[in-house]
PDB file of C-alpha atoms and ligand atoms in Angstrom:
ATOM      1  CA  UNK A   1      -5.572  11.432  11.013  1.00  0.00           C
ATOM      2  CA  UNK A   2      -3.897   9.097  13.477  1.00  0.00           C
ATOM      3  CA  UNK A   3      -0.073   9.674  14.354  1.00  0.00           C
ATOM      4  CA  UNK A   4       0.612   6.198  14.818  1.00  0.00           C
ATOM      5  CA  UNK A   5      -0.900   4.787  12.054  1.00  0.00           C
ATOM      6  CA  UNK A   6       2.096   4.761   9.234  1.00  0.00           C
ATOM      7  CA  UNK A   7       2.062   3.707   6.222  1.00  0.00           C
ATOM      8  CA  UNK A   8       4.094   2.157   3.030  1.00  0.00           C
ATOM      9  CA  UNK A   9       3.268   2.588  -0.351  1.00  0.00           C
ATOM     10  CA  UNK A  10       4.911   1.826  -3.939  1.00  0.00           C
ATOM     11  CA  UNK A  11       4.517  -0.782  -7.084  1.00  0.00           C
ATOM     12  CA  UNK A  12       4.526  -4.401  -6.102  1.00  0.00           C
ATOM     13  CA  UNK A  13       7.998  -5.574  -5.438  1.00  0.00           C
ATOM     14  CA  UNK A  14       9.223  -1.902  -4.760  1.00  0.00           C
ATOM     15  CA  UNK A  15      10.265  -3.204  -0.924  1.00  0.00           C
ATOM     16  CA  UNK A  16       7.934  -2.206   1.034  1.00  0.00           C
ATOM     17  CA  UNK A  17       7.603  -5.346   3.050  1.00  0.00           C
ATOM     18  CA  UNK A  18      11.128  -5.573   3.535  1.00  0.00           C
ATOM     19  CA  UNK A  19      11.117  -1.779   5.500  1.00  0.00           C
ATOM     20  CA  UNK A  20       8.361  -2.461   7.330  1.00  0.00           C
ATOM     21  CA  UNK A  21       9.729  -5.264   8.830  1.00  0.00           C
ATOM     22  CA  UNK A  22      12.923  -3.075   9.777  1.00  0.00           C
ATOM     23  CA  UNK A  23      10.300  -0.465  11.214  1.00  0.00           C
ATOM     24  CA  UNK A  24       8.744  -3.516  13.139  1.00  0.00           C
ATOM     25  CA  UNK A  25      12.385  -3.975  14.713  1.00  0.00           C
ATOM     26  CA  UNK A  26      12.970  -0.282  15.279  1.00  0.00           C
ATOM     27  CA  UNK A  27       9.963   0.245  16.964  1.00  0.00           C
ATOM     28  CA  UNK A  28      10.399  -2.701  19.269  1.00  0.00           C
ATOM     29  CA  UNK A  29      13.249  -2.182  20.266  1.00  0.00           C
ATOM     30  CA  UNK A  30      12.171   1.114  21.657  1.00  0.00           C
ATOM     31  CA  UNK A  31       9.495  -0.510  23.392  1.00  0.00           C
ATOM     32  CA  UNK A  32       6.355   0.371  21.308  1.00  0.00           C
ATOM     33  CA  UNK A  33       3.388  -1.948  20.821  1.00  0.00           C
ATOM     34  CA  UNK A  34       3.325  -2.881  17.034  1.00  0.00           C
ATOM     35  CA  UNK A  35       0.224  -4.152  14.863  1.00  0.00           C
ATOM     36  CA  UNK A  36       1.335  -5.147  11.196  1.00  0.00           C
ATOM     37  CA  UNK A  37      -1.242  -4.847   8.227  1.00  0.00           C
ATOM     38  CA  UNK A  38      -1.396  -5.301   4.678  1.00  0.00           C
ATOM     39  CA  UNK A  39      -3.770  -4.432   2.092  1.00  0.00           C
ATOM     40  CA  UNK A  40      -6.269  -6.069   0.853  1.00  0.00           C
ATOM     41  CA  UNK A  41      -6.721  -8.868   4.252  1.00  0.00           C
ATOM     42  CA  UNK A  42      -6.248  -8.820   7.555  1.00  0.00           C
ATOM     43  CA  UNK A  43      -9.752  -9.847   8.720  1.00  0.00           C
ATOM     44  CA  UNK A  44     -11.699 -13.282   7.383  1.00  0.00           C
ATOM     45  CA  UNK A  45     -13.686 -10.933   5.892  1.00  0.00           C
ATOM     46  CA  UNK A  46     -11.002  -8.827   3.838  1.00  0.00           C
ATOM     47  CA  UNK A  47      -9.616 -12.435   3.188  1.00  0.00           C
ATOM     48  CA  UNK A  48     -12.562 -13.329   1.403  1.00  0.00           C
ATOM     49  CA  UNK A  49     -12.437 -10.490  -0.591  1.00  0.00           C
ATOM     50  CA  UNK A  50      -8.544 -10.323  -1.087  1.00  0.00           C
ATOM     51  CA  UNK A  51      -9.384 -13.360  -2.765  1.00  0.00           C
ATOM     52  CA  UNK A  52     -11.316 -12.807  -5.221  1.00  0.00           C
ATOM     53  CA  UNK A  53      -9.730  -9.508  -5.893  1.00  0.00           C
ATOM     54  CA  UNK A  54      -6.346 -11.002  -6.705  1.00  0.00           C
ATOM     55  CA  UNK A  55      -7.621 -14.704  -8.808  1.00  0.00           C
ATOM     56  CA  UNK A  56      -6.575 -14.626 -11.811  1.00  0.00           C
ATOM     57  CA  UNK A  57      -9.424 -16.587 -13.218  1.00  0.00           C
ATOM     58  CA  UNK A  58     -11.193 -12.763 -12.584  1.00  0.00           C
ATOM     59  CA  UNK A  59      -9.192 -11.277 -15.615  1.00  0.00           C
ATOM     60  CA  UNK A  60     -10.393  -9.537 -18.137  1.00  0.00           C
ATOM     61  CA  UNK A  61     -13.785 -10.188 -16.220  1.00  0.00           C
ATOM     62  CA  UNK A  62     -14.204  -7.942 -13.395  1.00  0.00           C
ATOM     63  CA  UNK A  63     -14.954  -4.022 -13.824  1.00  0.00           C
ATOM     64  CA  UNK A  64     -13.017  -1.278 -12.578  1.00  0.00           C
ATOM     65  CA  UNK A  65     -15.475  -0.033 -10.494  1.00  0.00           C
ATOM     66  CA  UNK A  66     -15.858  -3.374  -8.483  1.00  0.00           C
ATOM     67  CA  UNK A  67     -12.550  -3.802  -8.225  1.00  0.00           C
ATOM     68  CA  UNK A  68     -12.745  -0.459  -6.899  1.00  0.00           C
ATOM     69  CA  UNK A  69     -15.422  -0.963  -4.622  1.00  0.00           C
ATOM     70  CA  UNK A  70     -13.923  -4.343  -3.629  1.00  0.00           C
ATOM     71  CA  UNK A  71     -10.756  -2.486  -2.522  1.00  0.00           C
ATOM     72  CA  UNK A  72     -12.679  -0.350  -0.464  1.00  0.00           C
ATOM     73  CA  UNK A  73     -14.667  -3.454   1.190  1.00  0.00           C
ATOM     74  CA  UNK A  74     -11.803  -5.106   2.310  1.00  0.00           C
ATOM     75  CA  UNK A  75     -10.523  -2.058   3.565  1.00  0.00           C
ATOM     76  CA  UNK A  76     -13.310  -0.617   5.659  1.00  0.00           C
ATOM     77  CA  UNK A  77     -13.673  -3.847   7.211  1.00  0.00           C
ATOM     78  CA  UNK A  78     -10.285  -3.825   8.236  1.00  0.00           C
ATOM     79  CA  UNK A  79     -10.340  -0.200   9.755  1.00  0.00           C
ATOM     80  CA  UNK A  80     -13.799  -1.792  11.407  1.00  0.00           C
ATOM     81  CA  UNK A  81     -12.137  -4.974  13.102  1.00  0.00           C
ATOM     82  CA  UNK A  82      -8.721  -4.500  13.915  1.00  0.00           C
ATOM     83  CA  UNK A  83      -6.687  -0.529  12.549  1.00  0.00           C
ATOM     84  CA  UNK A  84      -9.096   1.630  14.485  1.00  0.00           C
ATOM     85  CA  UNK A  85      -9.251  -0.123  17.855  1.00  0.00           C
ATOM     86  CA  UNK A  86      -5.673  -0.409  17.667  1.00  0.00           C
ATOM     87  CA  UNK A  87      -5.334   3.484  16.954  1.00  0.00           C
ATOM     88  CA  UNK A  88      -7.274   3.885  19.884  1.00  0.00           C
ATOM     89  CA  UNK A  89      -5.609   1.752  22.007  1.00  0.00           C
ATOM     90  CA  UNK A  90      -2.016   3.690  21.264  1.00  0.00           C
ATOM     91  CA  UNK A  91      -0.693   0.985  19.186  1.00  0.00           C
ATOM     92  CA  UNK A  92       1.697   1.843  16.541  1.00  0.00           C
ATOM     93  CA  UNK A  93       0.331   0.406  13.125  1.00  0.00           C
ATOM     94  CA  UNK A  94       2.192  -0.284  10.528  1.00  0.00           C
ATOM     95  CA  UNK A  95       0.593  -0.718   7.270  1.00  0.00           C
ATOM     96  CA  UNK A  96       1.572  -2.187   4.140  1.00  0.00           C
ATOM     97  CA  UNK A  97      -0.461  -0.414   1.662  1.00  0.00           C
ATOM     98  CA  UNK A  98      -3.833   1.538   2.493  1.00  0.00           C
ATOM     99  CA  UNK A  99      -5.803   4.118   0.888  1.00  0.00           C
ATOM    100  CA  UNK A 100      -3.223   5.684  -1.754  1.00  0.00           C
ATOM    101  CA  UNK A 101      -3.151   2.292  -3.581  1.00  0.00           C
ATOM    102  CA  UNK A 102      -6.325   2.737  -4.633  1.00  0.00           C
ATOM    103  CA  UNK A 103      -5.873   6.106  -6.340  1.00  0.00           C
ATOM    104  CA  UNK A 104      -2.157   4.964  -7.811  1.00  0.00           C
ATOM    105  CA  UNK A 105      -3.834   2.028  -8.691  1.00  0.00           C
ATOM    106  CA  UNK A 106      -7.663   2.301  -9.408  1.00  0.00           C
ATOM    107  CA  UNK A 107      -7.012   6.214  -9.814  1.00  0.00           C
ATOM    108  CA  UNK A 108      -4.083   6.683 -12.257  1.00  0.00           C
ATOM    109  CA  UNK A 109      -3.848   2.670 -13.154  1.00  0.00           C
ATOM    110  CA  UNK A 110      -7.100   2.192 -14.365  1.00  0.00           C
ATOM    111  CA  UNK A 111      -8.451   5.914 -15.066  1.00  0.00           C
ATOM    112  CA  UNK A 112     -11.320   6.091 -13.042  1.00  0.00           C
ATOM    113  CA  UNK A 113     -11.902   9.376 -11.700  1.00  0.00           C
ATOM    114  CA  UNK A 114      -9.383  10.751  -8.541  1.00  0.00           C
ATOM    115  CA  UNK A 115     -12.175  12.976  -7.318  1.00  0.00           C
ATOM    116  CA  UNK A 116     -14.714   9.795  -7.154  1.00  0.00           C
ATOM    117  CA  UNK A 117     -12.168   8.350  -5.563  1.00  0.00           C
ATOM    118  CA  UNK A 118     -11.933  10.338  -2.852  1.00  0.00           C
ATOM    119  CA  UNK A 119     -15.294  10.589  -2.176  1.00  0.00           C
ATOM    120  CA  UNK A 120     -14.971   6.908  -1.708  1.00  0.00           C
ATOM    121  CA  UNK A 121     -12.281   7.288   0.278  1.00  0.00           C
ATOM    122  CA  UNK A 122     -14.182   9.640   2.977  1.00  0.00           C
ATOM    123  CA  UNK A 123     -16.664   6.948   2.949  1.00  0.00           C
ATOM    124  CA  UNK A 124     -14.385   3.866   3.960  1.00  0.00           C
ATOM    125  CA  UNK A 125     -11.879   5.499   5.738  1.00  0.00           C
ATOM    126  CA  UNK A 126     -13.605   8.393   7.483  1.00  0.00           C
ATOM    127  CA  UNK A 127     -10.749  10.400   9.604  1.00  0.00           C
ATOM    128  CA  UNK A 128      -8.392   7.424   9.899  1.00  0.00           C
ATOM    129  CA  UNK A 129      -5.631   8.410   7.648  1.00  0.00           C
ATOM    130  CA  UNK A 130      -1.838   7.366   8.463  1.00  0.00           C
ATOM    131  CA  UNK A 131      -0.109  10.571  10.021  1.00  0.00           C
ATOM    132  CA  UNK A 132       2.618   9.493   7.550  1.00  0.00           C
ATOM    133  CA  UNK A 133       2.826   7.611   4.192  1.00  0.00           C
ATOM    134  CA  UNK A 134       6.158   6.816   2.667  1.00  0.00           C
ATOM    135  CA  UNK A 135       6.220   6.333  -1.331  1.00  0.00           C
ATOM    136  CA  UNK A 136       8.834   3.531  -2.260  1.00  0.00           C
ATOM    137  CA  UNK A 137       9.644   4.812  -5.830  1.00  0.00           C
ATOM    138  CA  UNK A 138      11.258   2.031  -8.152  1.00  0.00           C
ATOM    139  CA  UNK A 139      11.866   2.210 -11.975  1.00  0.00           C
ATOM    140  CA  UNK A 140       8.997  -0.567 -13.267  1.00  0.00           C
ATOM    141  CA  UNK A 141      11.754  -2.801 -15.209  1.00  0.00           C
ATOM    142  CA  UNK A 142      13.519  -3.079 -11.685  1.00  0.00           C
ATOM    143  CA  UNK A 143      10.543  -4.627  -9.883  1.00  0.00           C
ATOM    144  CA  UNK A 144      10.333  -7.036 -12.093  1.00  0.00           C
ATOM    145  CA  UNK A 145      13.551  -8.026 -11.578  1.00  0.00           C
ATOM    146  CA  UNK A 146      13.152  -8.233  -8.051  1.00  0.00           C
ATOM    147  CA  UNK A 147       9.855 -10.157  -8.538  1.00  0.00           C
ATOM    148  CA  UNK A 148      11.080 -12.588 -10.861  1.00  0.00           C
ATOM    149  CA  UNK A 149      14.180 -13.213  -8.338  1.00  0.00           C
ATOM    150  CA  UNK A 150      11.881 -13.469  -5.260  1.00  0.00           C
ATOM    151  CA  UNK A 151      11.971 -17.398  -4.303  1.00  0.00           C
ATOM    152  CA  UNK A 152       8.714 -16.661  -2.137  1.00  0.00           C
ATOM    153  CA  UNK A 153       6.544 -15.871  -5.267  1.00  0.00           C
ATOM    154  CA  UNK A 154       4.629 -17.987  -6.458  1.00  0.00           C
ATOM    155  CA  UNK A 155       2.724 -16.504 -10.215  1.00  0.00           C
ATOM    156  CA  UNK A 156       1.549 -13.558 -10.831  1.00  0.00           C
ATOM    157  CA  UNK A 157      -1.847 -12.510  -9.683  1.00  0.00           C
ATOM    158  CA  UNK A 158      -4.471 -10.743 -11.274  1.00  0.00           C
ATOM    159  CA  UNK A 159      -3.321  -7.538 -10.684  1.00  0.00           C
ATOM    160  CA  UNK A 160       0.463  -8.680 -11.303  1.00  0.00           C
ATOM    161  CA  UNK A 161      -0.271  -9.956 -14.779  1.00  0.00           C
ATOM    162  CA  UNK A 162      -1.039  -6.268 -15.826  1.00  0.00           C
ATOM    163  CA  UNK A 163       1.715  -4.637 -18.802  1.00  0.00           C
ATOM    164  CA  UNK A 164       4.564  -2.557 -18.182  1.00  0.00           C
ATOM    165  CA  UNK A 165       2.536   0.532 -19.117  1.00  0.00           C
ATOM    166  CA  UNK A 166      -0.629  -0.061 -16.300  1.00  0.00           C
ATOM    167  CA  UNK A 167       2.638   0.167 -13.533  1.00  0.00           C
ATOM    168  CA  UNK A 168       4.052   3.229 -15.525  1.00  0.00           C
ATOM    169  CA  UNK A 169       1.036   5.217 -14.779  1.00  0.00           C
ATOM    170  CA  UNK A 170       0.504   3.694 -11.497  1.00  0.00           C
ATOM    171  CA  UNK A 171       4.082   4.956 -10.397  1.00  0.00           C
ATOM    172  CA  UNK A 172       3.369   8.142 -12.104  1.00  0.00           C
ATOM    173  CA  UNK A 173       0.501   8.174 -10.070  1.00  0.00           C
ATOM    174  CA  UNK A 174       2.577   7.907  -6.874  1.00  0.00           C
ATOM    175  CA  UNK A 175       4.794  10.458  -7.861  1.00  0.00           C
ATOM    176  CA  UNK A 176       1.972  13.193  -8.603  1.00  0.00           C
ATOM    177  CA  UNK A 177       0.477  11.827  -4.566  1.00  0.00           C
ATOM    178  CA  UNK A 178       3.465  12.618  -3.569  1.00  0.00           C
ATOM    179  CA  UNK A 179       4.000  15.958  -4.717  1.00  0.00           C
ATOM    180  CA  UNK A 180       0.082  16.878  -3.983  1.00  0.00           C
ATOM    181  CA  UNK A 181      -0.744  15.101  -0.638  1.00  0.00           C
ATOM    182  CA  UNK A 182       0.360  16.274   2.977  1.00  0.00           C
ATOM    183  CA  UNK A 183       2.569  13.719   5.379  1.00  0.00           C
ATOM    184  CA  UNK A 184       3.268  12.133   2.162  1.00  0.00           C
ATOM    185  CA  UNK A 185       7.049  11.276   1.100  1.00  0.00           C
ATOM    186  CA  UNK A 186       8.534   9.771  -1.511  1.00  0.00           C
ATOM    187  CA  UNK A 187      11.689   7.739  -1.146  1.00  0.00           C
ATOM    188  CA  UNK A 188      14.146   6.628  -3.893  1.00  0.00           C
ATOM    189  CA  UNK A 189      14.016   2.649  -3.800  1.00  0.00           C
ATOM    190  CA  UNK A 190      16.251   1.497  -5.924  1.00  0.00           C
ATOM    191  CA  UNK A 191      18.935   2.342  -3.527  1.00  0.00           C
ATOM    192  CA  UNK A 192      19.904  -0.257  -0.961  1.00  0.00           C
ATOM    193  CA  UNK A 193      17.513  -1.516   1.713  1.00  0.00           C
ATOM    194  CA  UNK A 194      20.011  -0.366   4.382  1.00  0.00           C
ATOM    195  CA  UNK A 195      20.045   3.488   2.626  1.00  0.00           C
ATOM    196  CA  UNK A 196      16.435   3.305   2.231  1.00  0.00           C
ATOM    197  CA  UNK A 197      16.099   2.902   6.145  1.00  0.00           C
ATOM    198  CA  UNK A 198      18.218   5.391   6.841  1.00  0.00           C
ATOM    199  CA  UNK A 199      16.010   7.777   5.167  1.00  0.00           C
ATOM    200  CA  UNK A 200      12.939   6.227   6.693  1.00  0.00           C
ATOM    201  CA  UNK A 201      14.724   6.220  10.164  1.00  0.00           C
ATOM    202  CA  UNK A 202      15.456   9.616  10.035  1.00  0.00           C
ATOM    203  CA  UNK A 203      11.792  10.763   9.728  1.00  0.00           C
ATOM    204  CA  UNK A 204      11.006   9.557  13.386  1.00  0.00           C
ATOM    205  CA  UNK A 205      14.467  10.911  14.893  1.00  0.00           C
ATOM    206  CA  UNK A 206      13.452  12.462  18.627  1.00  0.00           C
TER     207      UNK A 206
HETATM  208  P1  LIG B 301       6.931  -5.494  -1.732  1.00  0.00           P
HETATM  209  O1  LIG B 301       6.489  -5.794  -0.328  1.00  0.00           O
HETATM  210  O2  LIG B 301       6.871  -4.037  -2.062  1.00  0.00           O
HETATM  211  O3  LIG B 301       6.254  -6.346  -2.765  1.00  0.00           O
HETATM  212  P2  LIG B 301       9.398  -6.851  -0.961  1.00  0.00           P
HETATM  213  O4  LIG B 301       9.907  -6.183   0.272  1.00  0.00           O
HETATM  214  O5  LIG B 301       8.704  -8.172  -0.824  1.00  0.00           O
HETATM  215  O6  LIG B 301       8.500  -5.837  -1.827  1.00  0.00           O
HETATM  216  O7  LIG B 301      10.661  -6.987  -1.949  1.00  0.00           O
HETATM  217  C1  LIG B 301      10.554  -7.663  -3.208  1.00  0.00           C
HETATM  218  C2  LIG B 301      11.896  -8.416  -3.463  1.00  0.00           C
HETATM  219  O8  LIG B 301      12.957  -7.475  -3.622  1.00  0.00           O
HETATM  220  C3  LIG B 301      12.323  -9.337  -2.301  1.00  0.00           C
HETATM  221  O9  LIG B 301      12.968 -10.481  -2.830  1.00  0.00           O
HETATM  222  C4  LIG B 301      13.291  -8.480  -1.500  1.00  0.00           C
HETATM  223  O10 LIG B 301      14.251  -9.263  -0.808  1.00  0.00           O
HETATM  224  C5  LIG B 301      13.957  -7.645  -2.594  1.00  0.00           C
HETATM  225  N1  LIG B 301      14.312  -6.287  -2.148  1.00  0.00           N
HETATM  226  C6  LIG B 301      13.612  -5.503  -1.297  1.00  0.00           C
HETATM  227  N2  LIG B 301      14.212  -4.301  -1.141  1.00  0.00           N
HETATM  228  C7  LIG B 301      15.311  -4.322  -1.944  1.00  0.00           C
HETATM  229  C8  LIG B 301      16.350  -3.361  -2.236  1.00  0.00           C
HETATM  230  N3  LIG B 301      16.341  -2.128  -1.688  1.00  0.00           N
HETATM  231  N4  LIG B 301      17.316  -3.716  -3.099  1.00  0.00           N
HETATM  232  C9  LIG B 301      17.304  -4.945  -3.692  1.00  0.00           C
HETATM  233  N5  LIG B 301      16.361  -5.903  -3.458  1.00  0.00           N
HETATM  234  C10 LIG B 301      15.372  -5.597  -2.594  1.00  0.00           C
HETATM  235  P1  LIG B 302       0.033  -7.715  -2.661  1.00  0.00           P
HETATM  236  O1  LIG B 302       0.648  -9.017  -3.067  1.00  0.00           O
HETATM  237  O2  LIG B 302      -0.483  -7.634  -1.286  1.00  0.00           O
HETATM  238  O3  LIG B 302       1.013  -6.494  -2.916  1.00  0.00           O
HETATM  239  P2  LIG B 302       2.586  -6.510  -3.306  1.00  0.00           P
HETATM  240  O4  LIG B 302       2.702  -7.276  -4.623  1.00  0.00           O
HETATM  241  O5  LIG B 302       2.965  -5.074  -3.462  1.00  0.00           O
HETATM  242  O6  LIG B 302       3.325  -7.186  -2.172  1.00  0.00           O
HETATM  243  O7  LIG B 302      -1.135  -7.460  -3.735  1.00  0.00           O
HETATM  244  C1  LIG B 302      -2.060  -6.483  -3.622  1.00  0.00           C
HETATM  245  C2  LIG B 302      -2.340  -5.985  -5.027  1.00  0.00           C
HETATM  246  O8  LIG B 302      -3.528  -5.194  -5.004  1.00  0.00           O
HETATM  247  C3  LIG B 302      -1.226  -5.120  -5.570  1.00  0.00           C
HETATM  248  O9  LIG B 302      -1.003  -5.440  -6.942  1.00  0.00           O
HETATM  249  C4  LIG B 302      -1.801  -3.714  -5.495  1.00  0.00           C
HETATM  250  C5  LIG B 302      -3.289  -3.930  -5.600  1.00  0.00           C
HETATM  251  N1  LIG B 302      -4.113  -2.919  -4.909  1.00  0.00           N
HETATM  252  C6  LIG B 302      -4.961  -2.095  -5.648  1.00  0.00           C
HETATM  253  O10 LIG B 302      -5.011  -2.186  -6.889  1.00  0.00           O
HETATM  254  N2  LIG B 302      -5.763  -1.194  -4.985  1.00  0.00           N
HETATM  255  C7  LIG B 302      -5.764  -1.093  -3.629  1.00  0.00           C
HETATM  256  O11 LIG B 302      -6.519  -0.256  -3.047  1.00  0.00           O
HETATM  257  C8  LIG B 302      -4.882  -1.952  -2.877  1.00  0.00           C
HETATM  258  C9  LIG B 302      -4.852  -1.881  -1.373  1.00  0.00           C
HETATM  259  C10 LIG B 302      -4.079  -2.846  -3.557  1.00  0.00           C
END
């Protein structure tokens, strides 16, 4: 577990890009070096696999457990080339999803089993875990509407073009990691992006 590696989870289109790039500011402005990932990417590599993880020509097609193991690819790659030696280095590194998608989403989306998952987990991940890991929690019908009125969207991906009742489980899903995992908090996101700062802010008050 690395202190400065913290993380943001939730449903696509809960806002979690939008408070990481007000962490981003925060920490600057206090003078800290920042590194900025998201999940799956960040290396050519991860890339690769982000695409063909997200194509919707893939529906219907791939199984859960490559998507699964896919995930898990692209992420141990990206611990590989560029989390871990930034961990090392002191960097703080802000992450825009990492290992609790893939039990909200693979876990609790799909069904496949949490303890397999974890397993997994151990494997890519090894002791780099976030030292924190903030839950945005959003009501599924409101993250659509936030999708839909997102001008920088462009279609839905594979894992976008899922029902209303794959996200129910999925936030479900958060809410039980929540409750069950340590350094783990869940925030209320359909509040405002200023009073869902606040209550990120306050968690690194010193
Ligand atoms: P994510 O990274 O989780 O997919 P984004 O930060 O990209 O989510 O937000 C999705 C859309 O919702 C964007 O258009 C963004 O401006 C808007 N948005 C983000 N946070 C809020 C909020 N708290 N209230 C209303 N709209 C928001
Ligand atoms: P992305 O566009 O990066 O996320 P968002 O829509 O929240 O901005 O898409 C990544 C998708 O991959 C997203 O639907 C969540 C999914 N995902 C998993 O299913 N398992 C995982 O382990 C990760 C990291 C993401």
């Amino acid at each position: 577990m690395f202190k400065n590696f913290i993380c943001l989870e939730g449903i696509d289109g809960s806002g979690k890009s939008t408070q990481i790039a007000a962490l981003e500011n925060l920490f600057k402005s206090k003078g800290f070096e920042i590194l900025r990932v998201r999940e799956p990417g960040g290396t050519e590599i991860s890339e690769a696999v982000r695409q063909i993880l997200l194509d919707p020509a893939h529906k219907g097609k791939m199984s859960d457990i490559t998507e699964l193991l896919l995930y898990n690819a692209a992420r141990s790659q990206l611990l590989h080339e560029v989390i871990r030696p930034a961990l090392e280095k002191g960097v703080i590194v802000l992450a825009d999803r990492f290992a609790y998608s893939t039990l909200a989403y693979q876990g609790y989306g799909r069904g496949l089993s949490i303890d397999m998952i974890k397993n997994l987990l151990n494997i890519s991940c090894g002791d780099c875990f976030p030292g924190k890991t903030f839950i945005l929690d959003i009501p599924v019908s409101l993250s659509r509407e936030r999708q839909a009125n997102d001008g920088t969207r462009k279609g839905k991906d594979r894992i976008e073009q899922e029902k209303n009742d794959f996200f129910e489980r999925v936030r479900k899903g958060y809410q039980t990691i929540a409750r069950e995992m340590e350094n783990c908090f869940l925030l209320n996101a359909a509040a405002s992006p200023d009073d869902i700062f606040k209550l990120l802010a306050s968690h690194f008050d010193s």
